[in-house]
GROMACS .gro file of N, CA and C in nm:
model
  501
    1SER      N    1  20.556   5.551 -13.456
    1SER     CA    2  20.525   5.598 -13.322
    1SER      C    3  20.635   5.553 -13.225
    2TYR      N    4  20.631   5.609 -13.106
    2TYR     CA    5  20.727   5.573 -13.003
    2TYR      C    6  20.657   5.583 -12.867
    3TYR      N    7  20.724   5.528 -12.763
    3TYR     CA    8  20.669   5.527 -12.628
    3TYR      C    9  20.749   5.621 -12.539
    4VAL      N   10  20.680   5.679 -12.440
    4VAL     CA   11  20.743   5.765 -12.341
    4VAL      C   12  20.700   5.717 -12.203
    5SER      N   13  20.797   5.700 -12.115
    5SER     CA   14  20.769   5.663 -11.977
    5SER      C   15  20.741   5.789 -11.898
    6GLU      N   16  20.626   5.796 -11.835
    6GLU     CA   17  20.589   5.911 -11.752
    6GLU      C   18  20.597   5.868 -11.605
    7TYR      N   19  20.719   5.877 -11.551
    7TYR     CA   20  20.749   5.828 -11.417
    7TYR      C   21  20.653   5.883 -11.312
    8GLY      N   22  20.640   6.013 -11.304
    8GLY     CA   23  20.556   6.076 -11.201
    8GLY      C   24  20.408   6.052 -11.219
    9ALA      N   25  20.364   6.028 -11.342
    9ALA     CA   26  20.222   6.003 -11.370
    9ALA      C   27  20.189   5.854 -11.366
   10ASN      N   28  20.291   5.769 -11.349
   10ASN     CA   29  20.271   5.624 -11.340
   10ASN      C   30  20.201   5.568 -11.462
   11ARG      N   31  20.247   5.611 -11.580
   11ARG     CA   32  20.185   5.563 -11.703
   11ARG      C   33  20.285   5.569 -11.819
   12ILE      N   34  20.243   5.512 -11.929
   12ILE     CA   35  20.321   5.512 -12.053
   12ILE      C   36  20.237   5.583 -12.159
   13ALA      N   37  20.301   5.664 -12.239
   13ALA     CA   38  20.233   5.732 -12.350
   13ALA      C   39  20.288   5.677 -12.481
   14ARG      N   40  20.198   5.649 -12.574
   14ARG     CA   41  20.238   5.616 -12.710
   14ARG      C   42  20.217   5.743 -12.790
   15CYS      N   43  20.324   5.787 -12.858
   15CYS     CA   44  20.322   5.915 -12.927
   15CYS      C   45  20.344   5.899 -13.076
   16SER      N   46  20.292   5.993 -13.152
   16SER     CA   47  20.314   5.995 -13.296
   16SER      C   48  20.454   6.046 -13.325
   17ALA      N   49  20.499   6.029 -13.447
   17ALA     CA   50  20.632   6.076 -13.487
   17ALA      C   51  20.648   6.226 -13.463
   18SER      N   52  20.539   6.301 -13.468
   18SER     CA   53  20.546   6.445 -13.446
   18SER      C   54  20.536   6.483 -13.297
   19GLY      N   55  20.517   6.383 -13.209
   19GLY     CA   56  20.515   6.409 -13.065
   19GLY      C   57  20.380   6.413 -13.000
   20GLY      N   58  20.273   6.405 -13.077
   20GLY     CA   59  20.139   6.406 -13.016
   20GLY      C   60  20.107   6.274 -12.950
   21LYS      N   61  20.036   6.279 -12.838
   21LYS     CA   62  19.996   6.157 -12.768
   21LYS      C   63  19.886   6.086 -12.845
   22LEU      N   64  19.909   5.959 -12.873
   22LEU     CA   65  19.808   5.876 -12.938
   22LEU      C   66  19.727   5.799 -12.835
   23ALA      N   67  19.793   5.759 -12.727
   23ALA     CA   68  19.726   5.682 -12.622
   23ALA      C   69  19.812   5.683 -12.497
   24THR      N   70  19.750   5.658 -12.383
   24THR     CA   71  19.823   5.635 -12.258
   24THR      C   72  19.770   5.508 -12.195
   25PHE      N   73  19.855   5.441 -12.121
   25PHE     CA   74  19.810   5.323 -12.048
   25PHE      C   75  19.892   5.307 -11.921
   26GLY      N   76  19.837   5.232 -11.829
   26GLY     CA   77  19.893   5.220 -11.696
   26GLY      C   78  19.838   5.331 -11.609
   27ARG      N   79  19.832   5.305 -11.481
   27ARG     CA   80  19.797   5.407 -11.383
   27ARG      C   81  19.852   5.364 -11.249
   28LYS      N   82  19.850   5.452 -11.151
   28LYS     CA   83  19.914   5.426 -11.022
   28LYS      C   84  19.850   5.308 -10.950
   29GLY      N   85  19.936   5.213 -10.912
   29GLY     CA   86  19.887   5.100 -10.835
   29GLY      C   87  19.978   4.979 -10.846
   30THR      N   88  19.935   4.871 -10.781
   30THR     CA   89  20.016   4.750 -10.773
   30THR      C   90  19.956   4.632 -10.850
   31ALA      N   91  19.834   4.643 -10.896
   31ALA     CA   92  19.769   4.533 -10.966
   31ALA      C   93  19.824   4.518 -11.108
   32ASP      N   94  19.783   4.413 -11.176
   32ASP     CA   95  19.824   4.390 -11.315
   32ASP      C   96  19.785   4.511 -11.401
   33GLY      N   97  19.882   4.558 -11.479
   33GLY     CA   98  19.857   4.673 -11.567
   33GLY      C   99  19.876   4.807 -11.500
   34PHE      N  100  19.898   4.809 -11.369
   34PHE     CA  101  19.922   4.932 -11.294
   34PHE      C  102  20.072   4.949 -11.276
   35LEU      N  103  20.116   5.071 -11.253
   35LEU     CA  104  20.259   5.100 -11.242
   35LEU      C  105  20.286   5.194 -11.125
   36LEU      N  106  20.407   5.182 -11.069
   36LEU     CA  107  20.455   5.274 -10.966
   36LEU      C  108  20.597   5.316 -11.006
   37GLY      N  109  20.607   5.424 -11.078
   37GLY     CA  110  20.738   5.473 -11.119
   37GLY      C  111  20.798   5.398 -11.237
   38PRO      N  112  20.726   5.391 -11.349
   38PRO     CA  113  20.786   5.327 -11.466
   38PRO      C  114  20.906   5.408 -11.514
   39GLN      N  115  21.012   5.338 -11.554
   39GLN     CA  116  21.133   5.409 -11.595
   39GLN      C  117  21.172   5.376 -11.738
   40TYR      N  118  21.247   5.270 -11.754
   40TYR     CA  119  21.306   5.238 -11.884
   40TYR      C  120  21.213   5.150 -11.966
   41LEU      N  121  21.227   5.160 -12.098
   41LEU     CA  122  21.139   5.090 -12.191
   41LEU      C  123  21.221   5.017 -12.297
   42SER      N  124  21.166   4.907 -12.347
   42SER     CA  125  21.227   4.838 -12.460
   42SER      C  126  21.117   4.763 -12.535
   43VAL      N  127  21.128   4.760 -12.665
   43VAL     CA  128  21.036   4.684 -12.749
   43VAL      C  129  21.110   4.561 -12.798
   44ASP      N  130  21.048   4.443 -12.782
   44ASP     CA  131  21.115   4.320 -12.823
   44ASP      C  132  21.088   4.290 -12.971
   45SER      N  133  21.146   4.181 -13.017
   45SER     CA  134  21.136   4.144 -13.159
   45SER      C  135  20.995   4.109 -13.203
   46ARG      N  136  20.905   4.086 -13.108
   46ARG     CA  137  20.765   4.055 -13.140
   46ARG      C  138  20.675   4.178 -13.130
   47GLY      N  139  20.733   4.293 -13.094
   47GLY     CA  140  20.656   4.416 -13.085
   47GLY      C  141  20.598   4.446 -12.948
   48TYR      N  142  20.625   4.363 -12.849
   48TYR     CA  143  20.576   4.388 -12.713
   48TYR      C  144  20.663   4.494 -12.645
   49LEU      N  145  20.600   4.575 -12.562
   49LEU     CA  146  20.670   4.678 -12.486
   49LEU      C  147  20.698   4.625 -12.346
   50TRP      N  148  20.824   4.634 -12.304
   50TRP     CA  149  20.866   4.596 -12.169
   50TRP      C  150  20.899   4.723 -12.092
   51VAL      N  151  20.854   4.730 -11.967
   51VAL     CA  152  20.868   4.849 -11.883
   51VAL      C  153  20.928   4.809 -11.748
   52THR      N  154  21.032   4.881 -11.704
   52THR     CA  155  21.080   4.858 -11.568
   52THR      C  156  20.990   4.938 -11.474
   53ASP      N  157  20.930   4.869 -11.381
   53ASP     CA  158  20.833   4.926 -11.287
   53ASP      C  159  20.901   4.934 -11.149
   54TRP      N  160  20.975   5.042 -11.129
   54TRP     CA  161  21.060   5.058 -11.011
   54TRP      C  162  20.985   5.036 -10.880
   55GLY      N  163  20.875   5.105 -10.860
   55GLY     CA  164  20.803   5.100 -10.732
   55GLY      C  165  20.741   4.965 -10.700
   56ASN      N  166  20.715   4.885 -10.802
   56ASN     CA  167  20.659   4.751 -10.781
   56ASN      C  168  20.764   4.640 -10.791
   57SER      N  169  20.891   4.677 -10.806
   57SER     CA  170  21.002   4.581 -10.815
   57SER      C  171  20.975   4.470 -10.917
   58ARG      N  172  20.941   4.515 -11.039
   58ARG     CA  173  20.909   4.418 -11.143
   58ARG      C  174  20.931   4.478 -11.281
   59VAL      N  175  20.918   4.391 -11.379
   59VAL     CA  176  20.917   4.431 -11.519
   59VAL      C  177  20.781   4.391 -11.573
   60VAL      N  178  20.720   4.479 -11.653
   60VAL     CA  179  20.586   4.454 -11.705
   60VAL      C  180  20.590   4.451 -11.858
   61ARG      N  181  20.517   4.357 -11.915
   61ARG     CA  182  20.505   4.348 -12.061
   61ARG      C  183  20.366   4.389 -12.102
   62PHE      N  184  20.360   4.479 -12.202
   62PHE     CA  185  20.234   4.525 -12.259
   62PHE      C  186  20.231   4.490 -12.407
   63SER      N  187  20.112   4.468 -12.460
   63SER     CA  188  20.096   4.449 -12.604
   63SER      C  189  20.119   4.583 -12.672
   64PRO      N  190  20.139   4.584 -12.805
   64PRO     CA  191  20.161   4.712 -12.874
   64PRO      C  192  20.049   4.814 -12.854
   65ASP      N  193  19.927   4.767 -12.826
   65ASP     CA  194  19.816   4.860 -12.805
   65ASP      C  195  19.797   4.897 -12.657
   66GLY      N  196  19.888   4.851 -12.569
   66GLY     CA  197  19.885   4.891 -12.430
   66GLY      C  198  19.813   4.798 -12.335
   67ALA      N  199  19.771   4.680 -12.380
   67ALA     CA  200  19.706   4.584 -12.291
   67ALA      C  201  19.811   4.510 -12.207
   68PHE      N  202  19.783   4.495 -12.078
   68PHE     CA  203  19.873   4.421 -11.989
   68PHE      C  204  19.884   4.277 -12.038
   69VAL      N  205  20.006   4.223 -12.040
   69VAL     CA  206  20.029   4.084 -12.079
   69VAL      C  207  20.082   4.003 -11.961
   70GLN      N  208  20.189   4.052 -11.897
   70GLN     CA  209  20.247   3.979 -11.785
   70GLN      C  210  20.340   4.068 -11.705
   71ALA      N  211  20.375   4.021 -11.586
   71ALA     CA  212  20.474   4.088 -11.502
   71ALA      C  213  20.576   3.985 -11.457
   72ILE      N  214  20.701   4.028 -11.447
   72ILE     CA  215  20.807   3.947 -11.388
   72ILE      C  216  20.838   4.014 -11.254
   73PRO      N  217  20.793   3.957 -11.143
   73PRO     CA  218  20.812   4.021 -11.012
   73PRO      C  219  20.947   3.988 -10.949
   74GLY      N  220  20.973   4.053 -10.835
   74GLY     CA  221  21.088   4.019 -10.753
   74GLY      C  222  21.221   4.069 -10.802
   75ILE      N  223  21.223   4.181 -10.873
   75ILE     CA  224  21.348   4.239 -10.923
   75ILE      C  225  21.384   4.357 -10.834
   76ALA      N  226  21.498   4.348 -10.766
   76ALA     CA  227  21.539   4.451 -10.669
   76ALA      C  228  21.595   4.572 -10.742
   77GLY      N  229  21.514   4.675 -10.757
   77GLY     CA  230  21.559   4.797 -10.822
   77GLY      C  231  21.575   4.782 -10.972
   78PRO      N  232  21.467   4.744 -11.043
   78PRO     CA  233  21.479   4.731 -11.189
   78PRO      C  234  21.496   4.867 -11.254
   79THR      N  235  21.601   4.882 -11.330
   79THR     CA  236  21.625   5.010 -11.396
   79THR      C  237  21.629   4.987 -11.546
   80GLY      N  238  21.747   4.973 -11.603
   80GLY     CA  239  21.760   4.959 -11.748
   80GLY      C  240  21.702   4.830 -11.801
   81ILE      N  241  21.665   4.834 -11.929
   81ILE     CA  242  21.609   4.716 -11.994
   81ILE      C  243  21.641   4.723 -12.143
   82ALA      N  244  21.673   4.610 -12.200
   82ALA     CA  245  21.704   4.604 -12.343
   82ALA      C  246  21.666   4.466 -12.394
   83ALA      N  247  21.595   4.463 -12.506
   83ALA     CA  248  21.557   4.336 -12.569
   83ALA      C  249  21.641   4.320 -12.695
   84ARG      N  250  21.686   4.197 -12.717
   84ARG     CA  251  21.762   4.166 -12.838
   84ARG      C  252  21.731   4.022 -12.876
   85GLU      N  253  21.684   4.007 -13.000
   85GLU     CA  254  21.646   3.876 -13.053
   85GLU      C  255  21.549   3.810 -12.958
   86ASP      N  256  21.585   3.697 -12.897
   86ASP     CA  257  21.492   3.624 -12.810
   86ASP      C  258  21.525   3.639 -12.662
   87ARG      N  259  21.594   3.746 -12.627
   87ARG     CA  260  21.636   3.768 -12.489
   87ARG      C  261  21.596   3.906 -12.439
   88LEU      N  262  21.573   3.914 -12.308
   88LEU     CA  263  21.543   4.039 -12.239
   88LEU      C  264  21.646   4.056 -12.129
   89TYR      N  265  21.710   4.172 -12.126
   89TYR     CA  266  21.814   4.203 -12.027
   89TYR      C  267  21.761   4.314 -11.937
   90VAL      N  268  21.769   4.291 -11.804
   90VAL     CA  269  21.718   4.388 -11.707
   90VAL      C  270  21.826   4.416 -11.604
   91SER      N  271  21.861   4.544 -11.587
   91SER     CA  272  21.959   4.576 -11.484
   91SER      C  273  21.888   4.583 -11.349
   92GLU      N  274  21.943   4.509 -11.255
   92GLU     CA  275  21.893   4.505 -11.117
   92GLU      C  276  21.990   4.590 -11.034
   93LYS      N  277  21.963   4.719 -11.031
   93LYS     CA  278  22.054   4.816 -10.970
   93LYS      C  279  22.088   4.782 -10.826
   94SER      N  280  21.989   4.747 -10.747
   94SER     CA  281  22.010   4.722 -10.604
   94SER      C  282  22.102   4.603 -10.577
   95SER      N  283  22.108   4.508 -10.671
   95SER     CA  284  22.192   4.389 -10.652
   95SER      C  285  22.318   4.392 -10.737
   96GLY      N  286  22.333   4.494 -10.821
   96GLY     CA  287  22.453   4.507 -10.901
   96GLY      C  288  22.471   4.396 -11.003
   97ARG      N  289  22.365   4.368 -11.079
   97ARG     CA  290  22.375   4.263 -11.180
   97ARG      C  291  22.274   4.284 -11.291
   98ILE      N  292  22.290   4.207 -11.398
   98ILE     CA  293  22.198   4.208 -11.512
   98ILE      C  294  22.128   4.073 -11.514
   99LEU      N  295  21.996   4.074 -11.516
   99LEU     CA  296  21.917   3.951 -11.525
   99LEU      C  297  21.879   3.928 -11.671
  100VAL      N  298  21.887   3.804 -11.715
  100VAL     CA  299  21.855   3.770 -11.853
  100VAL      C  300  21.736   3.674 -11.853
  101TYR      N  301  21.636   3.708 -11.935
  101TYR     CA  302  21.514   3.628 -11.947
  101TYR      C  303  21.489   3.594 -12.093
  102ASP      N  304  21.408   3.490 -12.116
  102ASP     CA  305  21.357   3.471 -12.251
  102ASP      C  306  21.236   3.563 -12.265
  103LEU      N  307  21.178   3.569 -12.384
  103LEU     CA  308  21.069   3.665 -12.407
  103LEU      C  309  20.936   3.620 -12.348
  104SER      N  310  20.935   3.505 -12.280
  104SER     CA  311  20.818   3.463 -12.203
  104SER      C  312  20.834   3.496 -12.055
  105GLY      N  313  20.950   3.552 -12.019
  105GLY     CA  314  20.974   3.590 -11.879
  105GLY      C  315  21.043   3.485 -11.796
  106ASN      N  316  21.094   3.380 -11.859
  106ASN     CA  317  21.165   3.275 -11.785
  106ASN      C  318  21.310   3.316 -11.764
  107PRO      N  319  21.362   3.303 -11.639
  107PRO     CA  320  21.501   3.341 -11.615
  107PRO      C  321  21.598   3.247 -11.686
  108LEU      N  322  21.703   3.305 -11.746
  108LEU     CA  323  21.802   3.227 -11.818
  108LEU      C  324  21.942   3.239 -11.759
  109ALA      N  325  21.980   3.358 -11.718
  109ALA     CA  326  22.118   3.380 -11.672
  109ALA      C  327  22.126   3.509 -11.592
  110THR      N  328  22.241   3.527 -11.531
  110THR     CA  329  22.275   3.650 -11.460
  110THR      C  330  22.412   3.694 -11.508
  111LEU      N  331  22.427   3.821 -11.536
  111LEU     CA  332  22.555   3.877 -11.582
  111LEU      C  333  22.606   3.981 -11.483
  112GLY      N  334  22.736   3.991 -11.470
  112GLY     CA  335  22.799   4.101 -11.397
  112GLY      C  336  22.806   4.090 -11.247
  113GLU      N  337  22.764   3.978 -11.189
  113GLU     CA  338  22.771   3.968 -11.043
  113GLU      C  339  22.915   3.981 -10.997
  114GLY      N  340  22.938   4.069 -10.899
  114GLY     CA  341  23.072   4.093 -10.849
  114GLY      C  342  23.152   4.191 -10.932
  115ARG      N  343  23.100   4.233 -11.048
  115ARG     CA  344  23.171   4.328 -11.135
  115ARG      C  345  23.100   4.462 -11.143
  116LEU      N  346  22.969   4.463 -11.123
  116LEU     CA  347  22.890   4.584 -11.140
  116LEU      C  348  22.860   4.649 -11.006
  117GLU      N  349  22.857   4.782 -11.006
  117GLU     CA  350  22.828   4.857 -10.884
  117GLU      C  351  22.680   4.891 -10.874
  118ALA      N  352  22.628   4.961 -10.974
  118ALA     CA  353  22.489   5.005 -10.974
  118ALA      C  354  22.443   5.020 -11.119
  119PRO      N  355  22.425   4.908 -11.189
  119PRO     CA  356  22.388   4.917 -11.331
  119PRO      C  357  22.252   4.983 -11.350
  120GLU      N  358  22.245   5.064 -11.453
  120GLU     CA  359  22.119   5.133 -11.479
  120GLU      C  360  22.085   5.120 -11.627
  121GLY      N  361  22.120   5.217 -11.709
  121GLY     CA  362  22.083   5.214 -11.850
  121GLY      C  363  22.149   5.102 -11.926
  122LEU      N  364  22.072   5.038 -12.015
  122LEU     CA  365  22.121   4.930 -12.101
  122LEU      C  366  22.087   4.961 -12.245
  123SER      N  367  22.175   4.919 -12.334
  123SER     CA  368  22.149   4.932 -12.477
  123SER      C  369  22.240   4.833 -12.549
  124PHE      N  370  22.207   4.804 -12.672
  124PHE     CA  371  22.293   4.718 -12.752
  124PHE      C  372  22.363   4.800 -12.859
  125SER      N  373  22.490   4.773 -12.878
  125SER     CA  374  22.565   4.838 -12.985
  125SER      C  375  22.524   4.775 -13.118
  126PRO      N  376  22.555   4.841 -13.228
  126PRO     CA  377  22.523   4.783 -13.359
  126PRO      C  378  22.586   4.646 -13.382
  127ARG      N  379  22.697   4.616 -13.316
  127ARG     CA  380  22.760   4.485 -13.334
  127ARG      C  381  22.711   4.379 -13.235
  128GLY      N  382  22.615   4.416 -13.151
  128GLY     CA  383  22.551   4.318 -13.063
  128GLY      C  384  22.606   4.306 -12.924
  129THR      N  385  22.697   4.394 -12.885
  129THR     CA  386  22.745   4.391 -12.747
  129THR      C  387  22.653   4.474 -12.659
  130LEU      N  388  22.645   4.436 -12.532
  130LEU     CA  389  22.559   4.505 -12.436
  130LEU      C  390  22.637   4.621 -12.374
  131LEU      N  391  22.579   4.741 -12.383
  131LEU     CA  392  22.637   4.859 -12.320
  131LEU      C  393  22.564   4.884 -12.189
  132VAL      N  394  22.640   4.907 -12.083
  132VAL     CA  395  22.583   4.921 -11.949
  132VAL      C  396  22.634   5.050 -11.886
  133ALA      N  397  22.542   5.137 -11.842
  133ALA     CA  398  22.578   5.251 -11.760
  133ALA      C  399  22.580   5.201 -11.616
  134ASP      N  400  22.700   5.189 -11.561
  134ASP     CA  401  22.719   5.133 -11.428
  134ASP      C  402  22.783   5.240 -11.339
  135ALA      N  403  22.701   5.300 -11.254
  135ALA     CA  404  22.747   5.412 -11.171
  135ALA      C  405  22.800   5.520 -11.264
  136ASN      N  406  22.930   5.545 -11.263
  136ASN     CA  407  22.988   5.650 -11.347
  136ASN      C  408  23.074   5.593 -11.460
  137ARG      N  409  23.049   5.469 -11.496
  137ARG     CA  410  23.127   5.405 -11.602
  137ARG      C  411  23.035   5.354 -11.712
  138ILE      N  412  23.089   5.347 -11.831
  138ILE     CA  413  23.022   5.276 -11.940
  138ILE      C  414  23.100   5.148 -11.962
  139LEU      N  415  23.030   5.036 -11.952
  139LEU     CA  416  23.091   4.906 -11.974
  139LEU      C  417  23.032   4.843 -12.098
  140GLU      N  418  23.109   4.758 -12.162
  140GLU     CA  419  23.062   4.683 -12.278
  140GLU      C  420  23.083   4.536 -12.248
  141CYS      N  421  22.981   4.457 -12.278
  141CYS     CA  422  22.985   4.315 -12.247
  141CYS      C  423  22.943   4.233 -12.368
  142GLU      N  424  23.015   4.126 -12.393
  142GLU     CA  425  22.971   4.026 -12.490
  142GLU      C  426  22.890   3.925 -12.409
  143PRO      N  427  22.756   3.928 -12.420
  143PRO     CA  428  22.672   3.847 -12.332
  143PRO      C  429  22.697   3.696 -12.340
  144GLU      N  430  22.735   3.646 -12.457
  144GLU     CA  431  22.750   3.501 -12.472
  144GLU      C  432  22.862   3.445 -12.385
  145ASN      N  433  22.974   3.518 -12.374
  145ASN     CA  434  23.086   3.467 -12.294
  145ASN      C  435  23.122   3.559 -12.177
  146GLU      N  436  23.042   3.660 -12.156
  146GLU     CA  437  23.056   3.756 -12.046
  146GLU      C  438  23.197   3.815 -12.035
  147VAL      N  439  23.245   3.869 -12.145
  147VAL     CA  440  23.370   3.943 -12.146
  147VAL      C  441  23.336   4.091 -12.131
  148TRP      N  442  23.391   4.155 -12.028
  148TRP     CA  443  23.360   4.294 -11.996
  148TRP      C  444  23.479   4.383 -12.028
  149GLU      N  445  23.451   4.504 -12.078
  149GLU     CA  446  23.553   4.606 -12.100
  149GLU      C  447  23.497   4.741 -12.058
  150VAL      N  448  23.581   4.822 -11.995
  150VAL     CA  449  23.543   4.959 -11.960
  150VAL      C  450  23.559   5.043 -12.085
  151ARG      N  451  23.453   5.115 -12.123
  151ARG     CA  452  23.457   5.201 -12.242
  151ARG      C  453  23.461   5.348 -12.205
  152GLY      N  454  23.441   5.380 -12.080
  152GLY     CA  455  23.447   5.518 -12.035
  152GLY      C  456  23.431   5.525 -11.885
  153ASP      N  457  23.498   5.620 -11.822
  153ASP     CA  458  23.488   5.638 -11.678
  153ASP      C  459  23.484   5.787 -11.651
  154THR      N  460  23.374   5.835 -11.597
  154THR     CA  461  23.356   5.978 -11.571
  154THR      C  462  23.344   6.006 -11.422
  155SER      N  463  23.396   5.917 -11.339
  155SER     CA  464  23.373   5.927 -11.195
  155SER      C  465  23.422   6.058 -11.134
  156ALA      N  466  23.515   6.125 -11.198
  156ALA     CA  467  23.562   6.252 -11.142
  156ALA      C  468  23.468   6.368 -11.172
  157THR      N  469  23.380   6.353 -11.271
  157THR     CA  470  23.299   6.467 -11.314
  157THR      C  471  23.149   6.443 -11.321
  158THR      N  472  23.103   6.320 -11.308
  158THR     CA  473  22.962   6.289 -11.329
  158THR      C  474  22.901   6.222 -11.207
  159LYS      N  475  22.778   6.260 -11.174
  159LYS     CA  476  22.709   6.197 -11.063
  159LYS      C  477  22.620   6.083 -11.107
  160ARG      N  478  22.566   6.090 -11.229
  160ARG     CA  479  22.476   5.984 -11.278
  160ARG      C  480  22.489   5.979 -11.429
  161LEU      N  481  22.500   5.857 -11.480
  161LEU     CA  482  22.522   5.836 -11.622
  161LEU      C  483  22.422   5.733 -11.673
  162VAL      N  484  22.357   5.760 -11.784
  162VAL     CA  485  22.267   5.663 -11.847
  162VAL      C  486  22.302   5.653 -11.995
  163ILE      N  487  22.255   5.547 -12.058
  163ILE     CA  488  22.282   5.524 -12.199
  163ILE      C  489  22.152   5.533 -12.278
  164PRO      N  490  22.150   5.612 -12.384
  164PRO     CA  491  22.031   5.614 -12.468
  164PRO      C  492  22.029   5.490 -12.557
  165THR      N  493  21.915   5.460 -12.613
  165THR     CA  494  21.903   5.349 -12.706
  165THR      C  495  21.984   5.378 -12.830
  166VAL      N  496  22.061   5.279 -12.873
  166VAL     CA  497  22.142   5.290 -12.993
  166VAL      C  498  22.072   5.215 -13.105
  167SER      N  499  22.057   5.278 -13.220
  167SER     CA  500  21.994   5.207 -13.332
  167SER      C  501  22.077   5.218 -13.456
   0.00000   0.00000   0.00000
């Protein structure tokens, strides 16, 4: 199965491999388990689903069956999200940086301050580097030592660029 973010409906759908909806969870609101404009999704190594909740300026964690587990509040413009091993990476578009948390939601580090314009989509390459859609550029970062490289620049032809999940 896989998950689909339904931004306008303020919910998440869990779908079968053939595309049929198996379940939906979340609904419009600000309380625990409610969403306002869910966007990007990532499943961590323990099977929990993390959702960037744009309208509530937070990231929300749900159990695999859709039960609310926790929220990490206070993220200015949470967009992209990617989980790898024991870390969660969240792009904070409004502040131009990537926030790094452990899988319990504790802040660990910040990446890209002063280097990023408007980070959005995040994904990990097969070799473990972080790929970032930043405005009209694709950047690659080695998170451990924060070495950044531009992998593509489409600023002359593209208005918005995002990165799909790489597997």
